[in-house]
Tab-separated table of C-alpha atoms and ligand atoms in Angstrom:
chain	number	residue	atom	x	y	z
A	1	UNK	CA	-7.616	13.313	11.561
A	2	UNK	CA	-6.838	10.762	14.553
A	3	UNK	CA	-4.456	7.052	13.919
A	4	UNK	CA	-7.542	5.111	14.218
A	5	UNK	CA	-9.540	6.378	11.628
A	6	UNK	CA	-6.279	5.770	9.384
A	7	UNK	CA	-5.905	2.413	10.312
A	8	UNK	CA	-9.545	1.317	9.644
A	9	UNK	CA	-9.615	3.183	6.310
A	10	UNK	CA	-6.604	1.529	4.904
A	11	UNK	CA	-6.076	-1.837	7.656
A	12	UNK	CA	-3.731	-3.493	5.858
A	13	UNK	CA	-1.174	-0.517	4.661
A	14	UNK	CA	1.962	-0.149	6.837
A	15	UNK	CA	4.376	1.050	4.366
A	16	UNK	CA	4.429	3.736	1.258
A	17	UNK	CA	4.837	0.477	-1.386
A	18	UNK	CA	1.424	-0.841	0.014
A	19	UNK	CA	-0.080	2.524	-0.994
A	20	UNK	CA	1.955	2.153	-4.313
A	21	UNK	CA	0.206	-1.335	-4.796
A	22	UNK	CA	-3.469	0.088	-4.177
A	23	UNK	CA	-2.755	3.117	-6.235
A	24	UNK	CA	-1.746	0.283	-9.351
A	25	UNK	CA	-5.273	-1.466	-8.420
A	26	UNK	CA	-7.380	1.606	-8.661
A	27	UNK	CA	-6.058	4.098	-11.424
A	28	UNK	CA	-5.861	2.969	-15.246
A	29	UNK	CA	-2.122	2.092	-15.654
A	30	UNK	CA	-1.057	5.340	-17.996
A	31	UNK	CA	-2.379	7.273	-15.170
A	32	UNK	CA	-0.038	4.617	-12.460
A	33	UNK	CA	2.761	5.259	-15.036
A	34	UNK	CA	2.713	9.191	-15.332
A	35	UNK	CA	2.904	9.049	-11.507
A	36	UNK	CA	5.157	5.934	-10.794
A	37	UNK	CA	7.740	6.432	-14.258
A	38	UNK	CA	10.821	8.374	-14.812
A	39	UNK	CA	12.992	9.275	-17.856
A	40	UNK	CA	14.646	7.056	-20.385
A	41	UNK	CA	16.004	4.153	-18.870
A	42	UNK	CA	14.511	5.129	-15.168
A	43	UNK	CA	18.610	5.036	-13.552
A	44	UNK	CA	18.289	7.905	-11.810
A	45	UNK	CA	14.741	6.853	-10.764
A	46	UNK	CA	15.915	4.115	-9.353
A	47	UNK	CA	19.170	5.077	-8.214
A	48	UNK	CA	17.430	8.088	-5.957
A	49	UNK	CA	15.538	5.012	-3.817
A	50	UNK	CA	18.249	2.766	-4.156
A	51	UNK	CA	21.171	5.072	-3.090
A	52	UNK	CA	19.907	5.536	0.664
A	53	UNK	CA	21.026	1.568	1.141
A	54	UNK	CA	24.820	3.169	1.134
A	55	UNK	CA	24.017	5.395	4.432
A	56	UNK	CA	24.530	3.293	7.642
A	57	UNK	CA	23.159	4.221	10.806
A	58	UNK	CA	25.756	4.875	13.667
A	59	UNK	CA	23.111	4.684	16.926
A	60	UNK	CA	23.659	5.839	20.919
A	61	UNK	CA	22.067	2.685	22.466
A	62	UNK	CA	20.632	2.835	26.656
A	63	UNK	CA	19.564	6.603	26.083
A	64	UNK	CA	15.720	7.200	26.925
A	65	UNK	CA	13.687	10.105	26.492
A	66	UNK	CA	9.975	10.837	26.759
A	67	UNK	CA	9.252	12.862	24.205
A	68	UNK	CA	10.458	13.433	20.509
A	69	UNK	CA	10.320	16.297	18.425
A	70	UNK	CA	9.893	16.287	14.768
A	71	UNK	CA	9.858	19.809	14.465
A	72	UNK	CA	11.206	21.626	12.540
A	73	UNK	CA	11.377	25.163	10.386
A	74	UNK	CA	11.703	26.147	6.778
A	75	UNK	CA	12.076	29.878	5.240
A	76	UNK	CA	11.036	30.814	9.121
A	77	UNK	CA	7.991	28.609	9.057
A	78	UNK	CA	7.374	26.198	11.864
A	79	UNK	CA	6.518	23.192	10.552
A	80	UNK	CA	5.393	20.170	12.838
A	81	UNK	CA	7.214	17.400	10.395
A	82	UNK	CA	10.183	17.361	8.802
A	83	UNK	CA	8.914	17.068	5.469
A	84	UNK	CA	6.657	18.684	2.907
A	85	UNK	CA	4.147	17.770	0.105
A	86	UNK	CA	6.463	18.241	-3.152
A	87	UNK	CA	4.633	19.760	-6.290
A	88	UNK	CA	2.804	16.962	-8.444
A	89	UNK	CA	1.447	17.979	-11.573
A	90	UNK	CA	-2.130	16.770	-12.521
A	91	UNK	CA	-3.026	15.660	-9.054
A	92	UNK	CA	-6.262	15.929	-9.910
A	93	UNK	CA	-5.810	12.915	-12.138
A	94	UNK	CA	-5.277	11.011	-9.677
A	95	UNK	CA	-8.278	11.523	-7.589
A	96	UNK	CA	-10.818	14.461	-8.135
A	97	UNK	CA	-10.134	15.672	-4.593
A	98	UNK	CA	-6.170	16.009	-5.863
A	99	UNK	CA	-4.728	19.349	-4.979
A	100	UNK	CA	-7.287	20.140	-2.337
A	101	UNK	CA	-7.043	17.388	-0.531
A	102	UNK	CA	-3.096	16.885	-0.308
A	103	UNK	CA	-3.186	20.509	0.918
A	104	UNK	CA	-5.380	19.811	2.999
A	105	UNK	CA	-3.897	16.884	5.039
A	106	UNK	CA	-0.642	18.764	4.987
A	107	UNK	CA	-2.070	21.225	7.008
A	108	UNK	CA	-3.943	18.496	9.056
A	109	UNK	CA	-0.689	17.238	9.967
A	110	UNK	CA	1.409	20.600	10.230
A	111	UNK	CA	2.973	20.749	7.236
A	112	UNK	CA	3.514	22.646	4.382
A	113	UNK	CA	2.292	21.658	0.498
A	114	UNK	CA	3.731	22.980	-2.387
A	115	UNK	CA	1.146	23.325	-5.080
A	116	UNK	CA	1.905	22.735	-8.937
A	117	UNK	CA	1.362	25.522	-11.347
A	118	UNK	CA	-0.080	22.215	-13.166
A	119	UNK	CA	-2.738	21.735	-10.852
A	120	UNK	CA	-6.398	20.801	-11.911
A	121	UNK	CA	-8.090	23.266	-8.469
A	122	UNK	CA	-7.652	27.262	-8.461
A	123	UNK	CA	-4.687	28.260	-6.403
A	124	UNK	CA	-7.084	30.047	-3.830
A	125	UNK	CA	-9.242	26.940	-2.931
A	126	UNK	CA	-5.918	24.555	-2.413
A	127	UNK	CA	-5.199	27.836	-0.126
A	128	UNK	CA	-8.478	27.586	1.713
A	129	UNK	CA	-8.342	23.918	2.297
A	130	UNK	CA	-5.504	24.136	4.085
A	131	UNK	CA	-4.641	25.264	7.847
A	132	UNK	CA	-0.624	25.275	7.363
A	133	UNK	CA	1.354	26.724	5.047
A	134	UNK	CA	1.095	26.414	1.669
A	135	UNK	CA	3.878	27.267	-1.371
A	136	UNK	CA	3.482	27.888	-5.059
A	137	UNK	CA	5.281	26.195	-7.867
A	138	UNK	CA	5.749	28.342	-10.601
A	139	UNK	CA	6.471	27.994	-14.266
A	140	UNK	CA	6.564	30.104	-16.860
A	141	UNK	CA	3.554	28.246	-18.966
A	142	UNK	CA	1.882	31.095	-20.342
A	143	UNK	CA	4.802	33.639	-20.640
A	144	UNK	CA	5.284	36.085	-17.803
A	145	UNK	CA	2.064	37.841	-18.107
A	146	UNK	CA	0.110	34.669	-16.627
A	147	UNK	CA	3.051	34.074	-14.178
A	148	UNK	CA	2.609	37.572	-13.298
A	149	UNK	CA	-1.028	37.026	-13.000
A	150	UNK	CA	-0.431	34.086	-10.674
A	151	UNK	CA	2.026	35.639	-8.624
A	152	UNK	CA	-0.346	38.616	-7.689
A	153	UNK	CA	-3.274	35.584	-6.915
A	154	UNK	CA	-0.418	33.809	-4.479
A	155	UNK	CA	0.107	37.004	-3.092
A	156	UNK	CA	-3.229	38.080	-2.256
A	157	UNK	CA	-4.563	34.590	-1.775
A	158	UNK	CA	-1.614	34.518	1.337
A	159	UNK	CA	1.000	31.717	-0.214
A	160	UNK	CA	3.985	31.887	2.245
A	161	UNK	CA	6.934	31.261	-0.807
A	162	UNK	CA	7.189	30.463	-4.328
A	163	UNK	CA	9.227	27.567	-5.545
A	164	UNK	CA	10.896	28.152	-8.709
A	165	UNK	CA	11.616	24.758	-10.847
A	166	UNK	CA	14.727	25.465	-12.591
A	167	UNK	CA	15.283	21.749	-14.237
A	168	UNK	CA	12.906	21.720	-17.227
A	169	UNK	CA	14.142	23.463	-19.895
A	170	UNK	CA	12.305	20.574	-21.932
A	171	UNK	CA	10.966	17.689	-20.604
A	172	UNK	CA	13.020	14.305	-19.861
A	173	UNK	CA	11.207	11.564	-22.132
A	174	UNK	CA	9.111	9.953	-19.713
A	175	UNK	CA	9.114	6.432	-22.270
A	176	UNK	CA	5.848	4.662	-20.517
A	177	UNK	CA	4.018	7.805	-21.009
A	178	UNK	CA	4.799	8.043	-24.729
A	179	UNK	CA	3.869	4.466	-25.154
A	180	UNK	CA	0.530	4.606	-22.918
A	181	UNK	CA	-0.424	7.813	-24.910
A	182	UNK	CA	-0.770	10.437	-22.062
A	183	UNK	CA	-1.355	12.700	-24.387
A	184	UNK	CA	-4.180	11.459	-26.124
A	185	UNK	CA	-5.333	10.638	-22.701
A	186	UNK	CA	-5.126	14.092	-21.303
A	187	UNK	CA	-6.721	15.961	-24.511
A	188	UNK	CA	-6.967	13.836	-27.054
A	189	UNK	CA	-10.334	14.007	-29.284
A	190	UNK	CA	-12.714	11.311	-28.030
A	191	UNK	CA	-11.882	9.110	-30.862
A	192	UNK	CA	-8.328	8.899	-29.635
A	193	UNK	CA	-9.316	8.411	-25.921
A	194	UNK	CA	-11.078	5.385	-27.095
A	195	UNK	CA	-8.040	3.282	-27.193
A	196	UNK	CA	-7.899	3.814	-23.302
A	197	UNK	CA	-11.743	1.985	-23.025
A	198	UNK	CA	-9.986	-1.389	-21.914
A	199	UNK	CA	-7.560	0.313	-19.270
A	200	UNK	CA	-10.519	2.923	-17.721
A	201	UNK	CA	-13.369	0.016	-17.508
A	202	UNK	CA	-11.095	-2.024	-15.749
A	203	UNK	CA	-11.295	0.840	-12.882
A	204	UNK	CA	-14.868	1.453	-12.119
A	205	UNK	CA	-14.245	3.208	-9.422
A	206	UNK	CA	-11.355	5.750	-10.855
A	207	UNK	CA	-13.338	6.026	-13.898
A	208	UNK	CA	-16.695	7.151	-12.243
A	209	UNK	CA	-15.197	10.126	-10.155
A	210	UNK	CA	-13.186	10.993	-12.880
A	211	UNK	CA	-16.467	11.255	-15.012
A	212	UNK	CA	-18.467	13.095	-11.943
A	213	UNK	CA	-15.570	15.368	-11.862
A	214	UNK	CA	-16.397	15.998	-15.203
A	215	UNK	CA	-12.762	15.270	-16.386
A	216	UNK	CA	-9.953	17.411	-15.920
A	217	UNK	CA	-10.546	21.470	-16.257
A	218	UNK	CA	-8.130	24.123	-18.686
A	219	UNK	CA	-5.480	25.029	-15.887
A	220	UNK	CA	-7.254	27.536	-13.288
A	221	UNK	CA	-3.878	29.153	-12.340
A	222	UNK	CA	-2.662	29.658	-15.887
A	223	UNK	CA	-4.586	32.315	-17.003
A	224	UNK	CA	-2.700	34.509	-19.781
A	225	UNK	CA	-4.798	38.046	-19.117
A	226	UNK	CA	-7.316	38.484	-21.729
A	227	UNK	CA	-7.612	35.158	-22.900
A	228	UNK	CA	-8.600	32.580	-20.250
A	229	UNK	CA	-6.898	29.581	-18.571
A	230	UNK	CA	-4.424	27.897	-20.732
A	231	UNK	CA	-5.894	24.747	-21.766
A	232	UNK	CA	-4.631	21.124	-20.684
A	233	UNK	CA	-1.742	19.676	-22.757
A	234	UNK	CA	0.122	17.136	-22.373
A	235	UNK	CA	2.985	16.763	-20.047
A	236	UNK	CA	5.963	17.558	-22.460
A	237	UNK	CA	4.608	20.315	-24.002
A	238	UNK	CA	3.620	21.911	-20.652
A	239	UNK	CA	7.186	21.780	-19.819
A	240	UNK	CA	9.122	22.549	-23.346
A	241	UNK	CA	6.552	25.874	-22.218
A	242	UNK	CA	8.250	26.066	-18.719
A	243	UNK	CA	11.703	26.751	-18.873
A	244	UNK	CA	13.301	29.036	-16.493
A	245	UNK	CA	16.739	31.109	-16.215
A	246	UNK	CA	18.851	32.865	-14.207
A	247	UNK	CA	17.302	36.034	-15.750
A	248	UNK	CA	13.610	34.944	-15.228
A	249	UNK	CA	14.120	34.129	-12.006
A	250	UNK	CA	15.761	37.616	-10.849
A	251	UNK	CA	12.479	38.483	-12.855
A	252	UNK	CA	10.610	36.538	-10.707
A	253	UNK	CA	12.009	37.938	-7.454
A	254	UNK	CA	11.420	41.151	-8.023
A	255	UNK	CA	7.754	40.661	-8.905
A	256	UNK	CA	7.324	38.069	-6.200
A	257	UNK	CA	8.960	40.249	-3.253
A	258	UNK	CA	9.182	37.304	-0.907
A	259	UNK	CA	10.853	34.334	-0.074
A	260	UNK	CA	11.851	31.959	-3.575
A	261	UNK	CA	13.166	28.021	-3.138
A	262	UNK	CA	15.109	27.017	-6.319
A	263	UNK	CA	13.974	23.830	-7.087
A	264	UNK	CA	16.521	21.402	-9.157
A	265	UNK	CA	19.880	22.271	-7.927
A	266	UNK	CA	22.503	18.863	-8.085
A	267	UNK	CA	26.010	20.631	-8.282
A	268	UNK	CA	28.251	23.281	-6.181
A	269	UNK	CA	27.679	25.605	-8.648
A	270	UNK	CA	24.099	26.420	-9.089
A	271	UNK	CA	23.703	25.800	-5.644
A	272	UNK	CA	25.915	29.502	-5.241
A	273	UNK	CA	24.302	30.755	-8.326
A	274	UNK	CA	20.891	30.216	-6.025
A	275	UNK	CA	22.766	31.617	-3.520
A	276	UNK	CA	23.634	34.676	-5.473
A	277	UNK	CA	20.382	35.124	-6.985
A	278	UNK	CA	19.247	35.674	-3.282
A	279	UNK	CA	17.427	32.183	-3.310
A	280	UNK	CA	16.201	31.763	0.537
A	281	UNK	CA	16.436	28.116	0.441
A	282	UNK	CA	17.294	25.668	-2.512
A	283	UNK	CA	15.974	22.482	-2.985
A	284	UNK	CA	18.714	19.299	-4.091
A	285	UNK	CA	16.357	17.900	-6.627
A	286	UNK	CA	16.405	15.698	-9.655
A	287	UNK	CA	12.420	16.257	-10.207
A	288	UNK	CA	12.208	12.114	-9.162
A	289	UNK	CA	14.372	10.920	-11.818
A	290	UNK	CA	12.091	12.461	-14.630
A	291	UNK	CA	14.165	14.588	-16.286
A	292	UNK	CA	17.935	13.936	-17.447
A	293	UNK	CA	18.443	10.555	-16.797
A	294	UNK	CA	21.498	9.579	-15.388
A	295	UNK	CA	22.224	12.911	-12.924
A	296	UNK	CA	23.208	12.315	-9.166
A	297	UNK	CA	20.821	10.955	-7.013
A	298	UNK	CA	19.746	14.029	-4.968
A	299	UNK	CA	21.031	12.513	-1.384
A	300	UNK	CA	24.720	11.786	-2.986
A	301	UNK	CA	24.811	15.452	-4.504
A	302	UNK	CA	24.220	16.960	-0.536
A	303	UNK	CA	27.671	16.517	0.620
A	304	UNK	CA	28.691	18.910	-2.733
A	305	UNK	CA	25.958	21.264	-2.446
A	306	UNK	CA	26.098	21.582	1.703
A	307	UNK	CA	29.914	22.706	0.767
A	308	UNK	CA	29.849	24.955	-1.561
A	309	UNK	CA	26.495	26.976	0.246
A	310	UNK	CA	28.261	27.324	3.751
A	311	UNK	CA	25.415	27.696	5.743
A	312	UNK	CA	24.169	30.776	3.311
A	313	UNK	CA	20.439	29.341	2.538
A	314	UNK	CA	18.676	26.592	3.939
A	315	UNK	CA	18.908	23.170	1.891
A	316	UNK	CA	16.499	21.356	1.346
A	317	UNK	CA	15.776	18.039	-1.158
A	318	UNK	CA	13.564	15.348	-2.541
A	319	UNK	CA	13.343	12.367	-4.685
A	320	UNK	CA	13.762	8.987	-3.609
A	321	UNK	CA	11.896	9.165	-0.102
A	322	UNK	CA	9.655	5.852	0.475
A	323	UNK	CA	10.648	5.395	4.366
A	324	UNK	CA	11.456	7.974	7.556
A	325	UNK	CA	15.107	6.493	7.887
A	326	UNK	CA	15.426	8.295	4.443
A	327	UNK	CA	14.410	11.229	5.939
A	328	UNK	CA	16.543	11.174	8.828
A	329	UNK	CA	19.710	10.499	6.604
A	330	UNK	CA	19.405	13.304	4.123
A	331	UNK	CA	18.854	15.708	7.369
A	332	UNK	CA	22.040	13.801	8.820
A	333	UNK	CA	23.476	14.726	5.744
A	334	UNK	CA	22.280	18.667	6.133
A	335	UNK	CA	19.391	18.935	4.464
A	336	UNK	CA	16.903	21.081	6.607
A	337	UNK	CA	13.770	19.294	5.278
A	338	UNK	CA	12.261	17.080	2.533
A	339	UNK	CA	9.698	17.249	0.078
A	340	UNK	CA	7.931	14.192	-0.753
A	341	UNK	CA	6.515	13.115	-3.939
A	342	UNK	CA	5.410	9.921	-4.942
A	343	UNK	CA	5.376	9.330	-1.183
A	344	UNK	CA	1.772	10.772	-0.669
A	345	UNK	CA	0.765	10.639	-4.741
A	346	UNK	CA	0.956	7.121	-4.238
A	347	UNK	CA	-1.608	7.777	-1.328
A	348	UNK	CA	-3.628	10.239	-3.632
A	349	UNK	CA	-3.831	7.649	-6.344
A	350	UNK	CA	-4.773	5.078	-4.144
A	351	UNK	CA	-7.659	6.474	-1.610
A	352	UNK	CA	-7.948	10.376	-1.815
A	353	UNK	CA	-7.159	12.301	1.109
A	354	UNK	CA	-7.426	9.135	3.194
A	355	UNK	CA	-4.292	7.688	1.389
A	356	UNK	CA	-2.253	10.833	1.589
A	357	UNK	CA	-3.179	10.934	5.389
A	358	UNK	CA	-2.146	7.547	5.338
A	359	UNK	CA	1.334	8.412	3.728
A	360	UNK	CA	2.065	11.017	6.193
A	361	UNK	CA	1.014	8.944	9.404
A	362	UNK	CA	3.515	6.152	7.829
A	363	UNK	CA	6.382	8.573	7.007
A	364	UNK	CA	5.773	10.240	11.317
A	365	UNK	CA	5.605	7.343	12.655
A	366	UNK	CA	8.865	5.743	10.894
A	367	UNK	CA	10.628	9.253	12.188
A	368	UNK	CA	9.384	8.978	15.198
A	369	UNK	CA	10.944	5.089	15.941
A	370	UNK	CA	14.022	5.493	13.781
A	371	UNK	CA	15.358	9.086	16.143
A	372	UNK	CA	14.301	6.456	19.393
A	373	UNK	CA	16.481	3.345	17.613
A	374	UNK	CA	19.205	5.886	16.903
A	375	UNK	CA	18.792	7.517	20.605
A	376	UNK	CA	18.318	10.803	18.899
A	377	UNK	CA	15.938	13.331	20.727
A	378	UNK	CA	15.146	15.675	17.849
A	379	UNK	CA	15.608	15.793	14.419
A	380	UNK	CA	17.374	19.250	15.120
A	381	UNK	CA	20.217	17.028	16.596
A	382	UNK	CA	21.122	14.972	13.387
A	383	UNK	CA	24.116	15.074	11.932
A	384	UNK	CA	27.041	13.604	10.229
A	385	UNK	CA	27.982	11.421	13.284
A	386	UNK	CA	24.569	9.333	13.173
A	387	UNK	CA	25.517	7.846	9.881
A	388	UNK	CA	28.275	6.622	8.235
A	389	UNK	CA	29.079	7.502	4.496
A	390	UNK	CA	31.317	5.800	1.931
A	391	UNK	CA	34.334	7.847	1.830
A	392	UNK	CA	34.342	8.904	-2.098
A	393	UNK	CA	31.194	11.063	-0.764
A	394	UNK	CA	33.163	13.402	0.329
A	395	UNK	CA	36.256	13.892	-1.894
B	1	FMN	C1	3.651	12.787	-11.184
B	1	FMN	C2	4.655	13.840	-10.827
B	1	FMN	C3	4.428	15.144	-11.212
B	1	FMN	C4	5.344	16.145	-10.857
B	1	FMN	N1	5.064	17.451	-11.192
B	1	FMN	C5	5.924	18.427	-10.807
B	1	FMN	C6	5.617	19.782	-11.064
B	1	FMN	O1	4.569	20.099	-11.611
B	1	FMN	N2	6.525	20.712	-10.679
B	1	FMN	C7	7.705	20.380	-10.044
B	1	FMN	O2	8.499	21.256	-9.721
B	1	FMN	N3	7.993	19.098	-9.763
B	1	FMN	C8	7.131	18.113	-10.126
B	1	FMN	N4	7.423	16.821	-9.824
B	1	FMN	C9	8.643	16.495	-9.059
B	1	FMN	C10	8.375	16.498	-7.560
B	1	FMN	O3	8.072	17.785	-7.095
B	1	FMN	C11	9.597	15.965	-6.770
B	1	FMN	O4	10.744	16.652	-7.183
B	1	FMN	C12	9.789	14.464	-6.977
B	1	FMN	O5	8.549	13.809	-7.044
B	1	FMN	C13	10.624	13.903	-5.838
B	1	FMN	O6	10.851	12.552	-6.019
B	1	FMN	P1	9.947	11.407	-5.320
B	1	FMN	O7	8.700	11.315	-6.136
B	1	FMN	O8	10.788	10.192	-5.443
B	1	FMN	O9	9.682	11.834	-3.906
B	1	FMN	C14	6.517	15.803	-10.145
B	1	FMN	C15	6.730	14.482	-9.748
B	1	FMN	C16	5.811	13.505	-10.070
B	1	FMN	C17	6.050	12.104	-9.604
């Protein structure tokens, strides 16, 4: 993986919303919309890109330094970025590659990705692609005899944590997937895929490597013992069958025996119920605006949630993050680390691994310049006195 061969696979791509545009021109648009929507009225989609504009920089100017570091560490991990590959269902959708290869630029770049329990490749060869440090995202599809089952495979296959999604106790209603069908799309019968022909010719080139992929497989890492992987459904019912609690997840810990993230925290209060629960790092996280509409954006519900932890777990969030100056204000605002989403699906969508390469290289180099505009030397440094924010954040 060097810059060059970056720049001459995608030339013209300097920013995550020229991957978003390719990723438009090259999947059929209910597979752009399952990636790119949110729920209902997309407010809190919006709202979690929109709500960095309130954050102004405050920067040191005539400071030089060589060198800076973007290091960082989460659950005692050294990571060589401050952010991670979030968990994105159906990758595989996407591009055939999907899982495999965003693990596998993750580690490229010295990161960690976080793997879906939705995921189209078998938990141990997303492990094997990868030379960094990979997590898995687990939900209870299946009952707890195939999260059981896929616990023991994390374990043995050498996953460093599991993330535990605790903000799907059904899922939001995602309104452009309803009306594109994703359903039908995902396992319809043929004669209901049909009504996709228009969208799928128009994309040659999606629609061939989906086809030589031989379309998406019954989900390897949701195997229910005795009876084989749980077949694809679509997206809501995977998640009505996902809910967690408070009581699954002590569940959870004790079969896991290692380090759990609690994925989905926006208030005080489950933040120290994850604290409690003897969560080693939580995760501020609307799920991208795809769930209930019309929550906090994840960066405005930091100041809240870095309170009421007091330095107890490491925080860490996601949703929202197109550009490295978002990065560097949620760690100003105490976050540890990020996960990215859309960020590198977009890249996914749009050219494979190349695209999600692409993503990361954008999202490094926009670190690196914004901590030398801000005369910042490492993103260990950051903190409330690079930024200024409005003064109702913090009543
Ligand atoms: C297409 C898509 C699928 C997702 N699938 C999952 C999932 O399977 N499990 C999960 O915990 N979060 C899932 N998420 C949420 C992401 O992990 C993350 O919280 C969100 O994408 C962050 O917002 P961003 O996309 O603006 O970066 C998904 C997000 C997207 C866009």
């Amino acid at each position: 993986m060097t810059r060059t061969s970056h720049s001459v696979a995608l030339p013209r791509v300097v920013s995550i919303a020229d991957l978003r545009a390719l990723a438009q021109r090259r999947v059929p648009r209910a597979v752009f919309d399952y990636l790119d929507g949110g729920a209902e009225g997309e407010v809190t989609l919006r709202e979690n890109c929109r709500v960095y504009e309130d954050v102004a920089f405050r920067p040191r100017h005539a400071v030089a330094f060589a060198d800076c570091s973007l290091c960082t560490s989460v659950l005692g991990i050294d990571l060589a970025l401050p952010f991670m590959l979030a968990p994105v269902g159906y990758s595989r959708l996407m591009h055939p590659t999907g899982e495999v290869a965003a693990a596998r630029a993750a580690g490229n770049a010295g990161t960690a990705y976080i793997l879906s329990t939705i995921s189209g490749h078998k938990l141990e060869d997303v492990k094997a692609a990868s030379t960094g440090p990979v997590f898995y995202q687990l939900y209870l599809m299946g009952g707890r005899a195939a999260a059981e089952a896929a616990i023991e495979r994390a374990r043995l296959a050498g996953f460093s944590a599991l993330v535990v999604t605790i903000d799907t106790p059904v899922s939001g209603i995602r309104e452009r997937d309803y009306r594109n069908g994703i359903r039908e799309l995902l396992s319809g019968s043929p004669v209901e895929k049909l009504r996709f022909l228009p969208q799928v010719l128009s994309r040659p080139a999606w629609l061939a490597s989906f086809l030589l992929d031989g379309g998406l497989p019954a989900l390897p890492n949701v195997v229910i013992p005795g009876q084989g992987p749980v077949p694809l459904v679509d997206v809501a019912a995977a998640l009505a069958a996902s809910a967690v609690t408070w009581s699954d997840l002590r569940w959870i810990r004790e079969t896991w025996r290692g380090p759990i993230v609690v994925k989905g925290v926006l208030t005080g209060e489950d933040a120290r119920r994850a604290v409690d629960e003897g969560a080693a790092a939580i995760s501020v996280s609307n799920h991208g605006g795809r769930q209930l509409d019309c929550v906090p954006s994840p960066l405005r519900a930091l100041p809240e949630v870095v309170k009421a932890v007091k330095g107890q777990t490491e925080i860490l969030m996601d949703g929202g993050i197109r550009r490295g100056t978002d990065i560097v204000k949620a760690l100003c605002l105490g976050a540890k680390a990020v996960l990215c989403g859309r960020a590198y699906a977009y890249g996914l969508a749009a050219a494979g691994e190349a695209g999600v390469n692409r993503a990361i290289e954008i999202l490094r180099t926009d670190l690196d310049r914004t901590l030398r505009l801000l005369g910042c030397a490492s993103v260990a440094e950051l903190d409330r006195s690079y930024v200024n924010v409005p003064q109702s954040w913090d009543a």
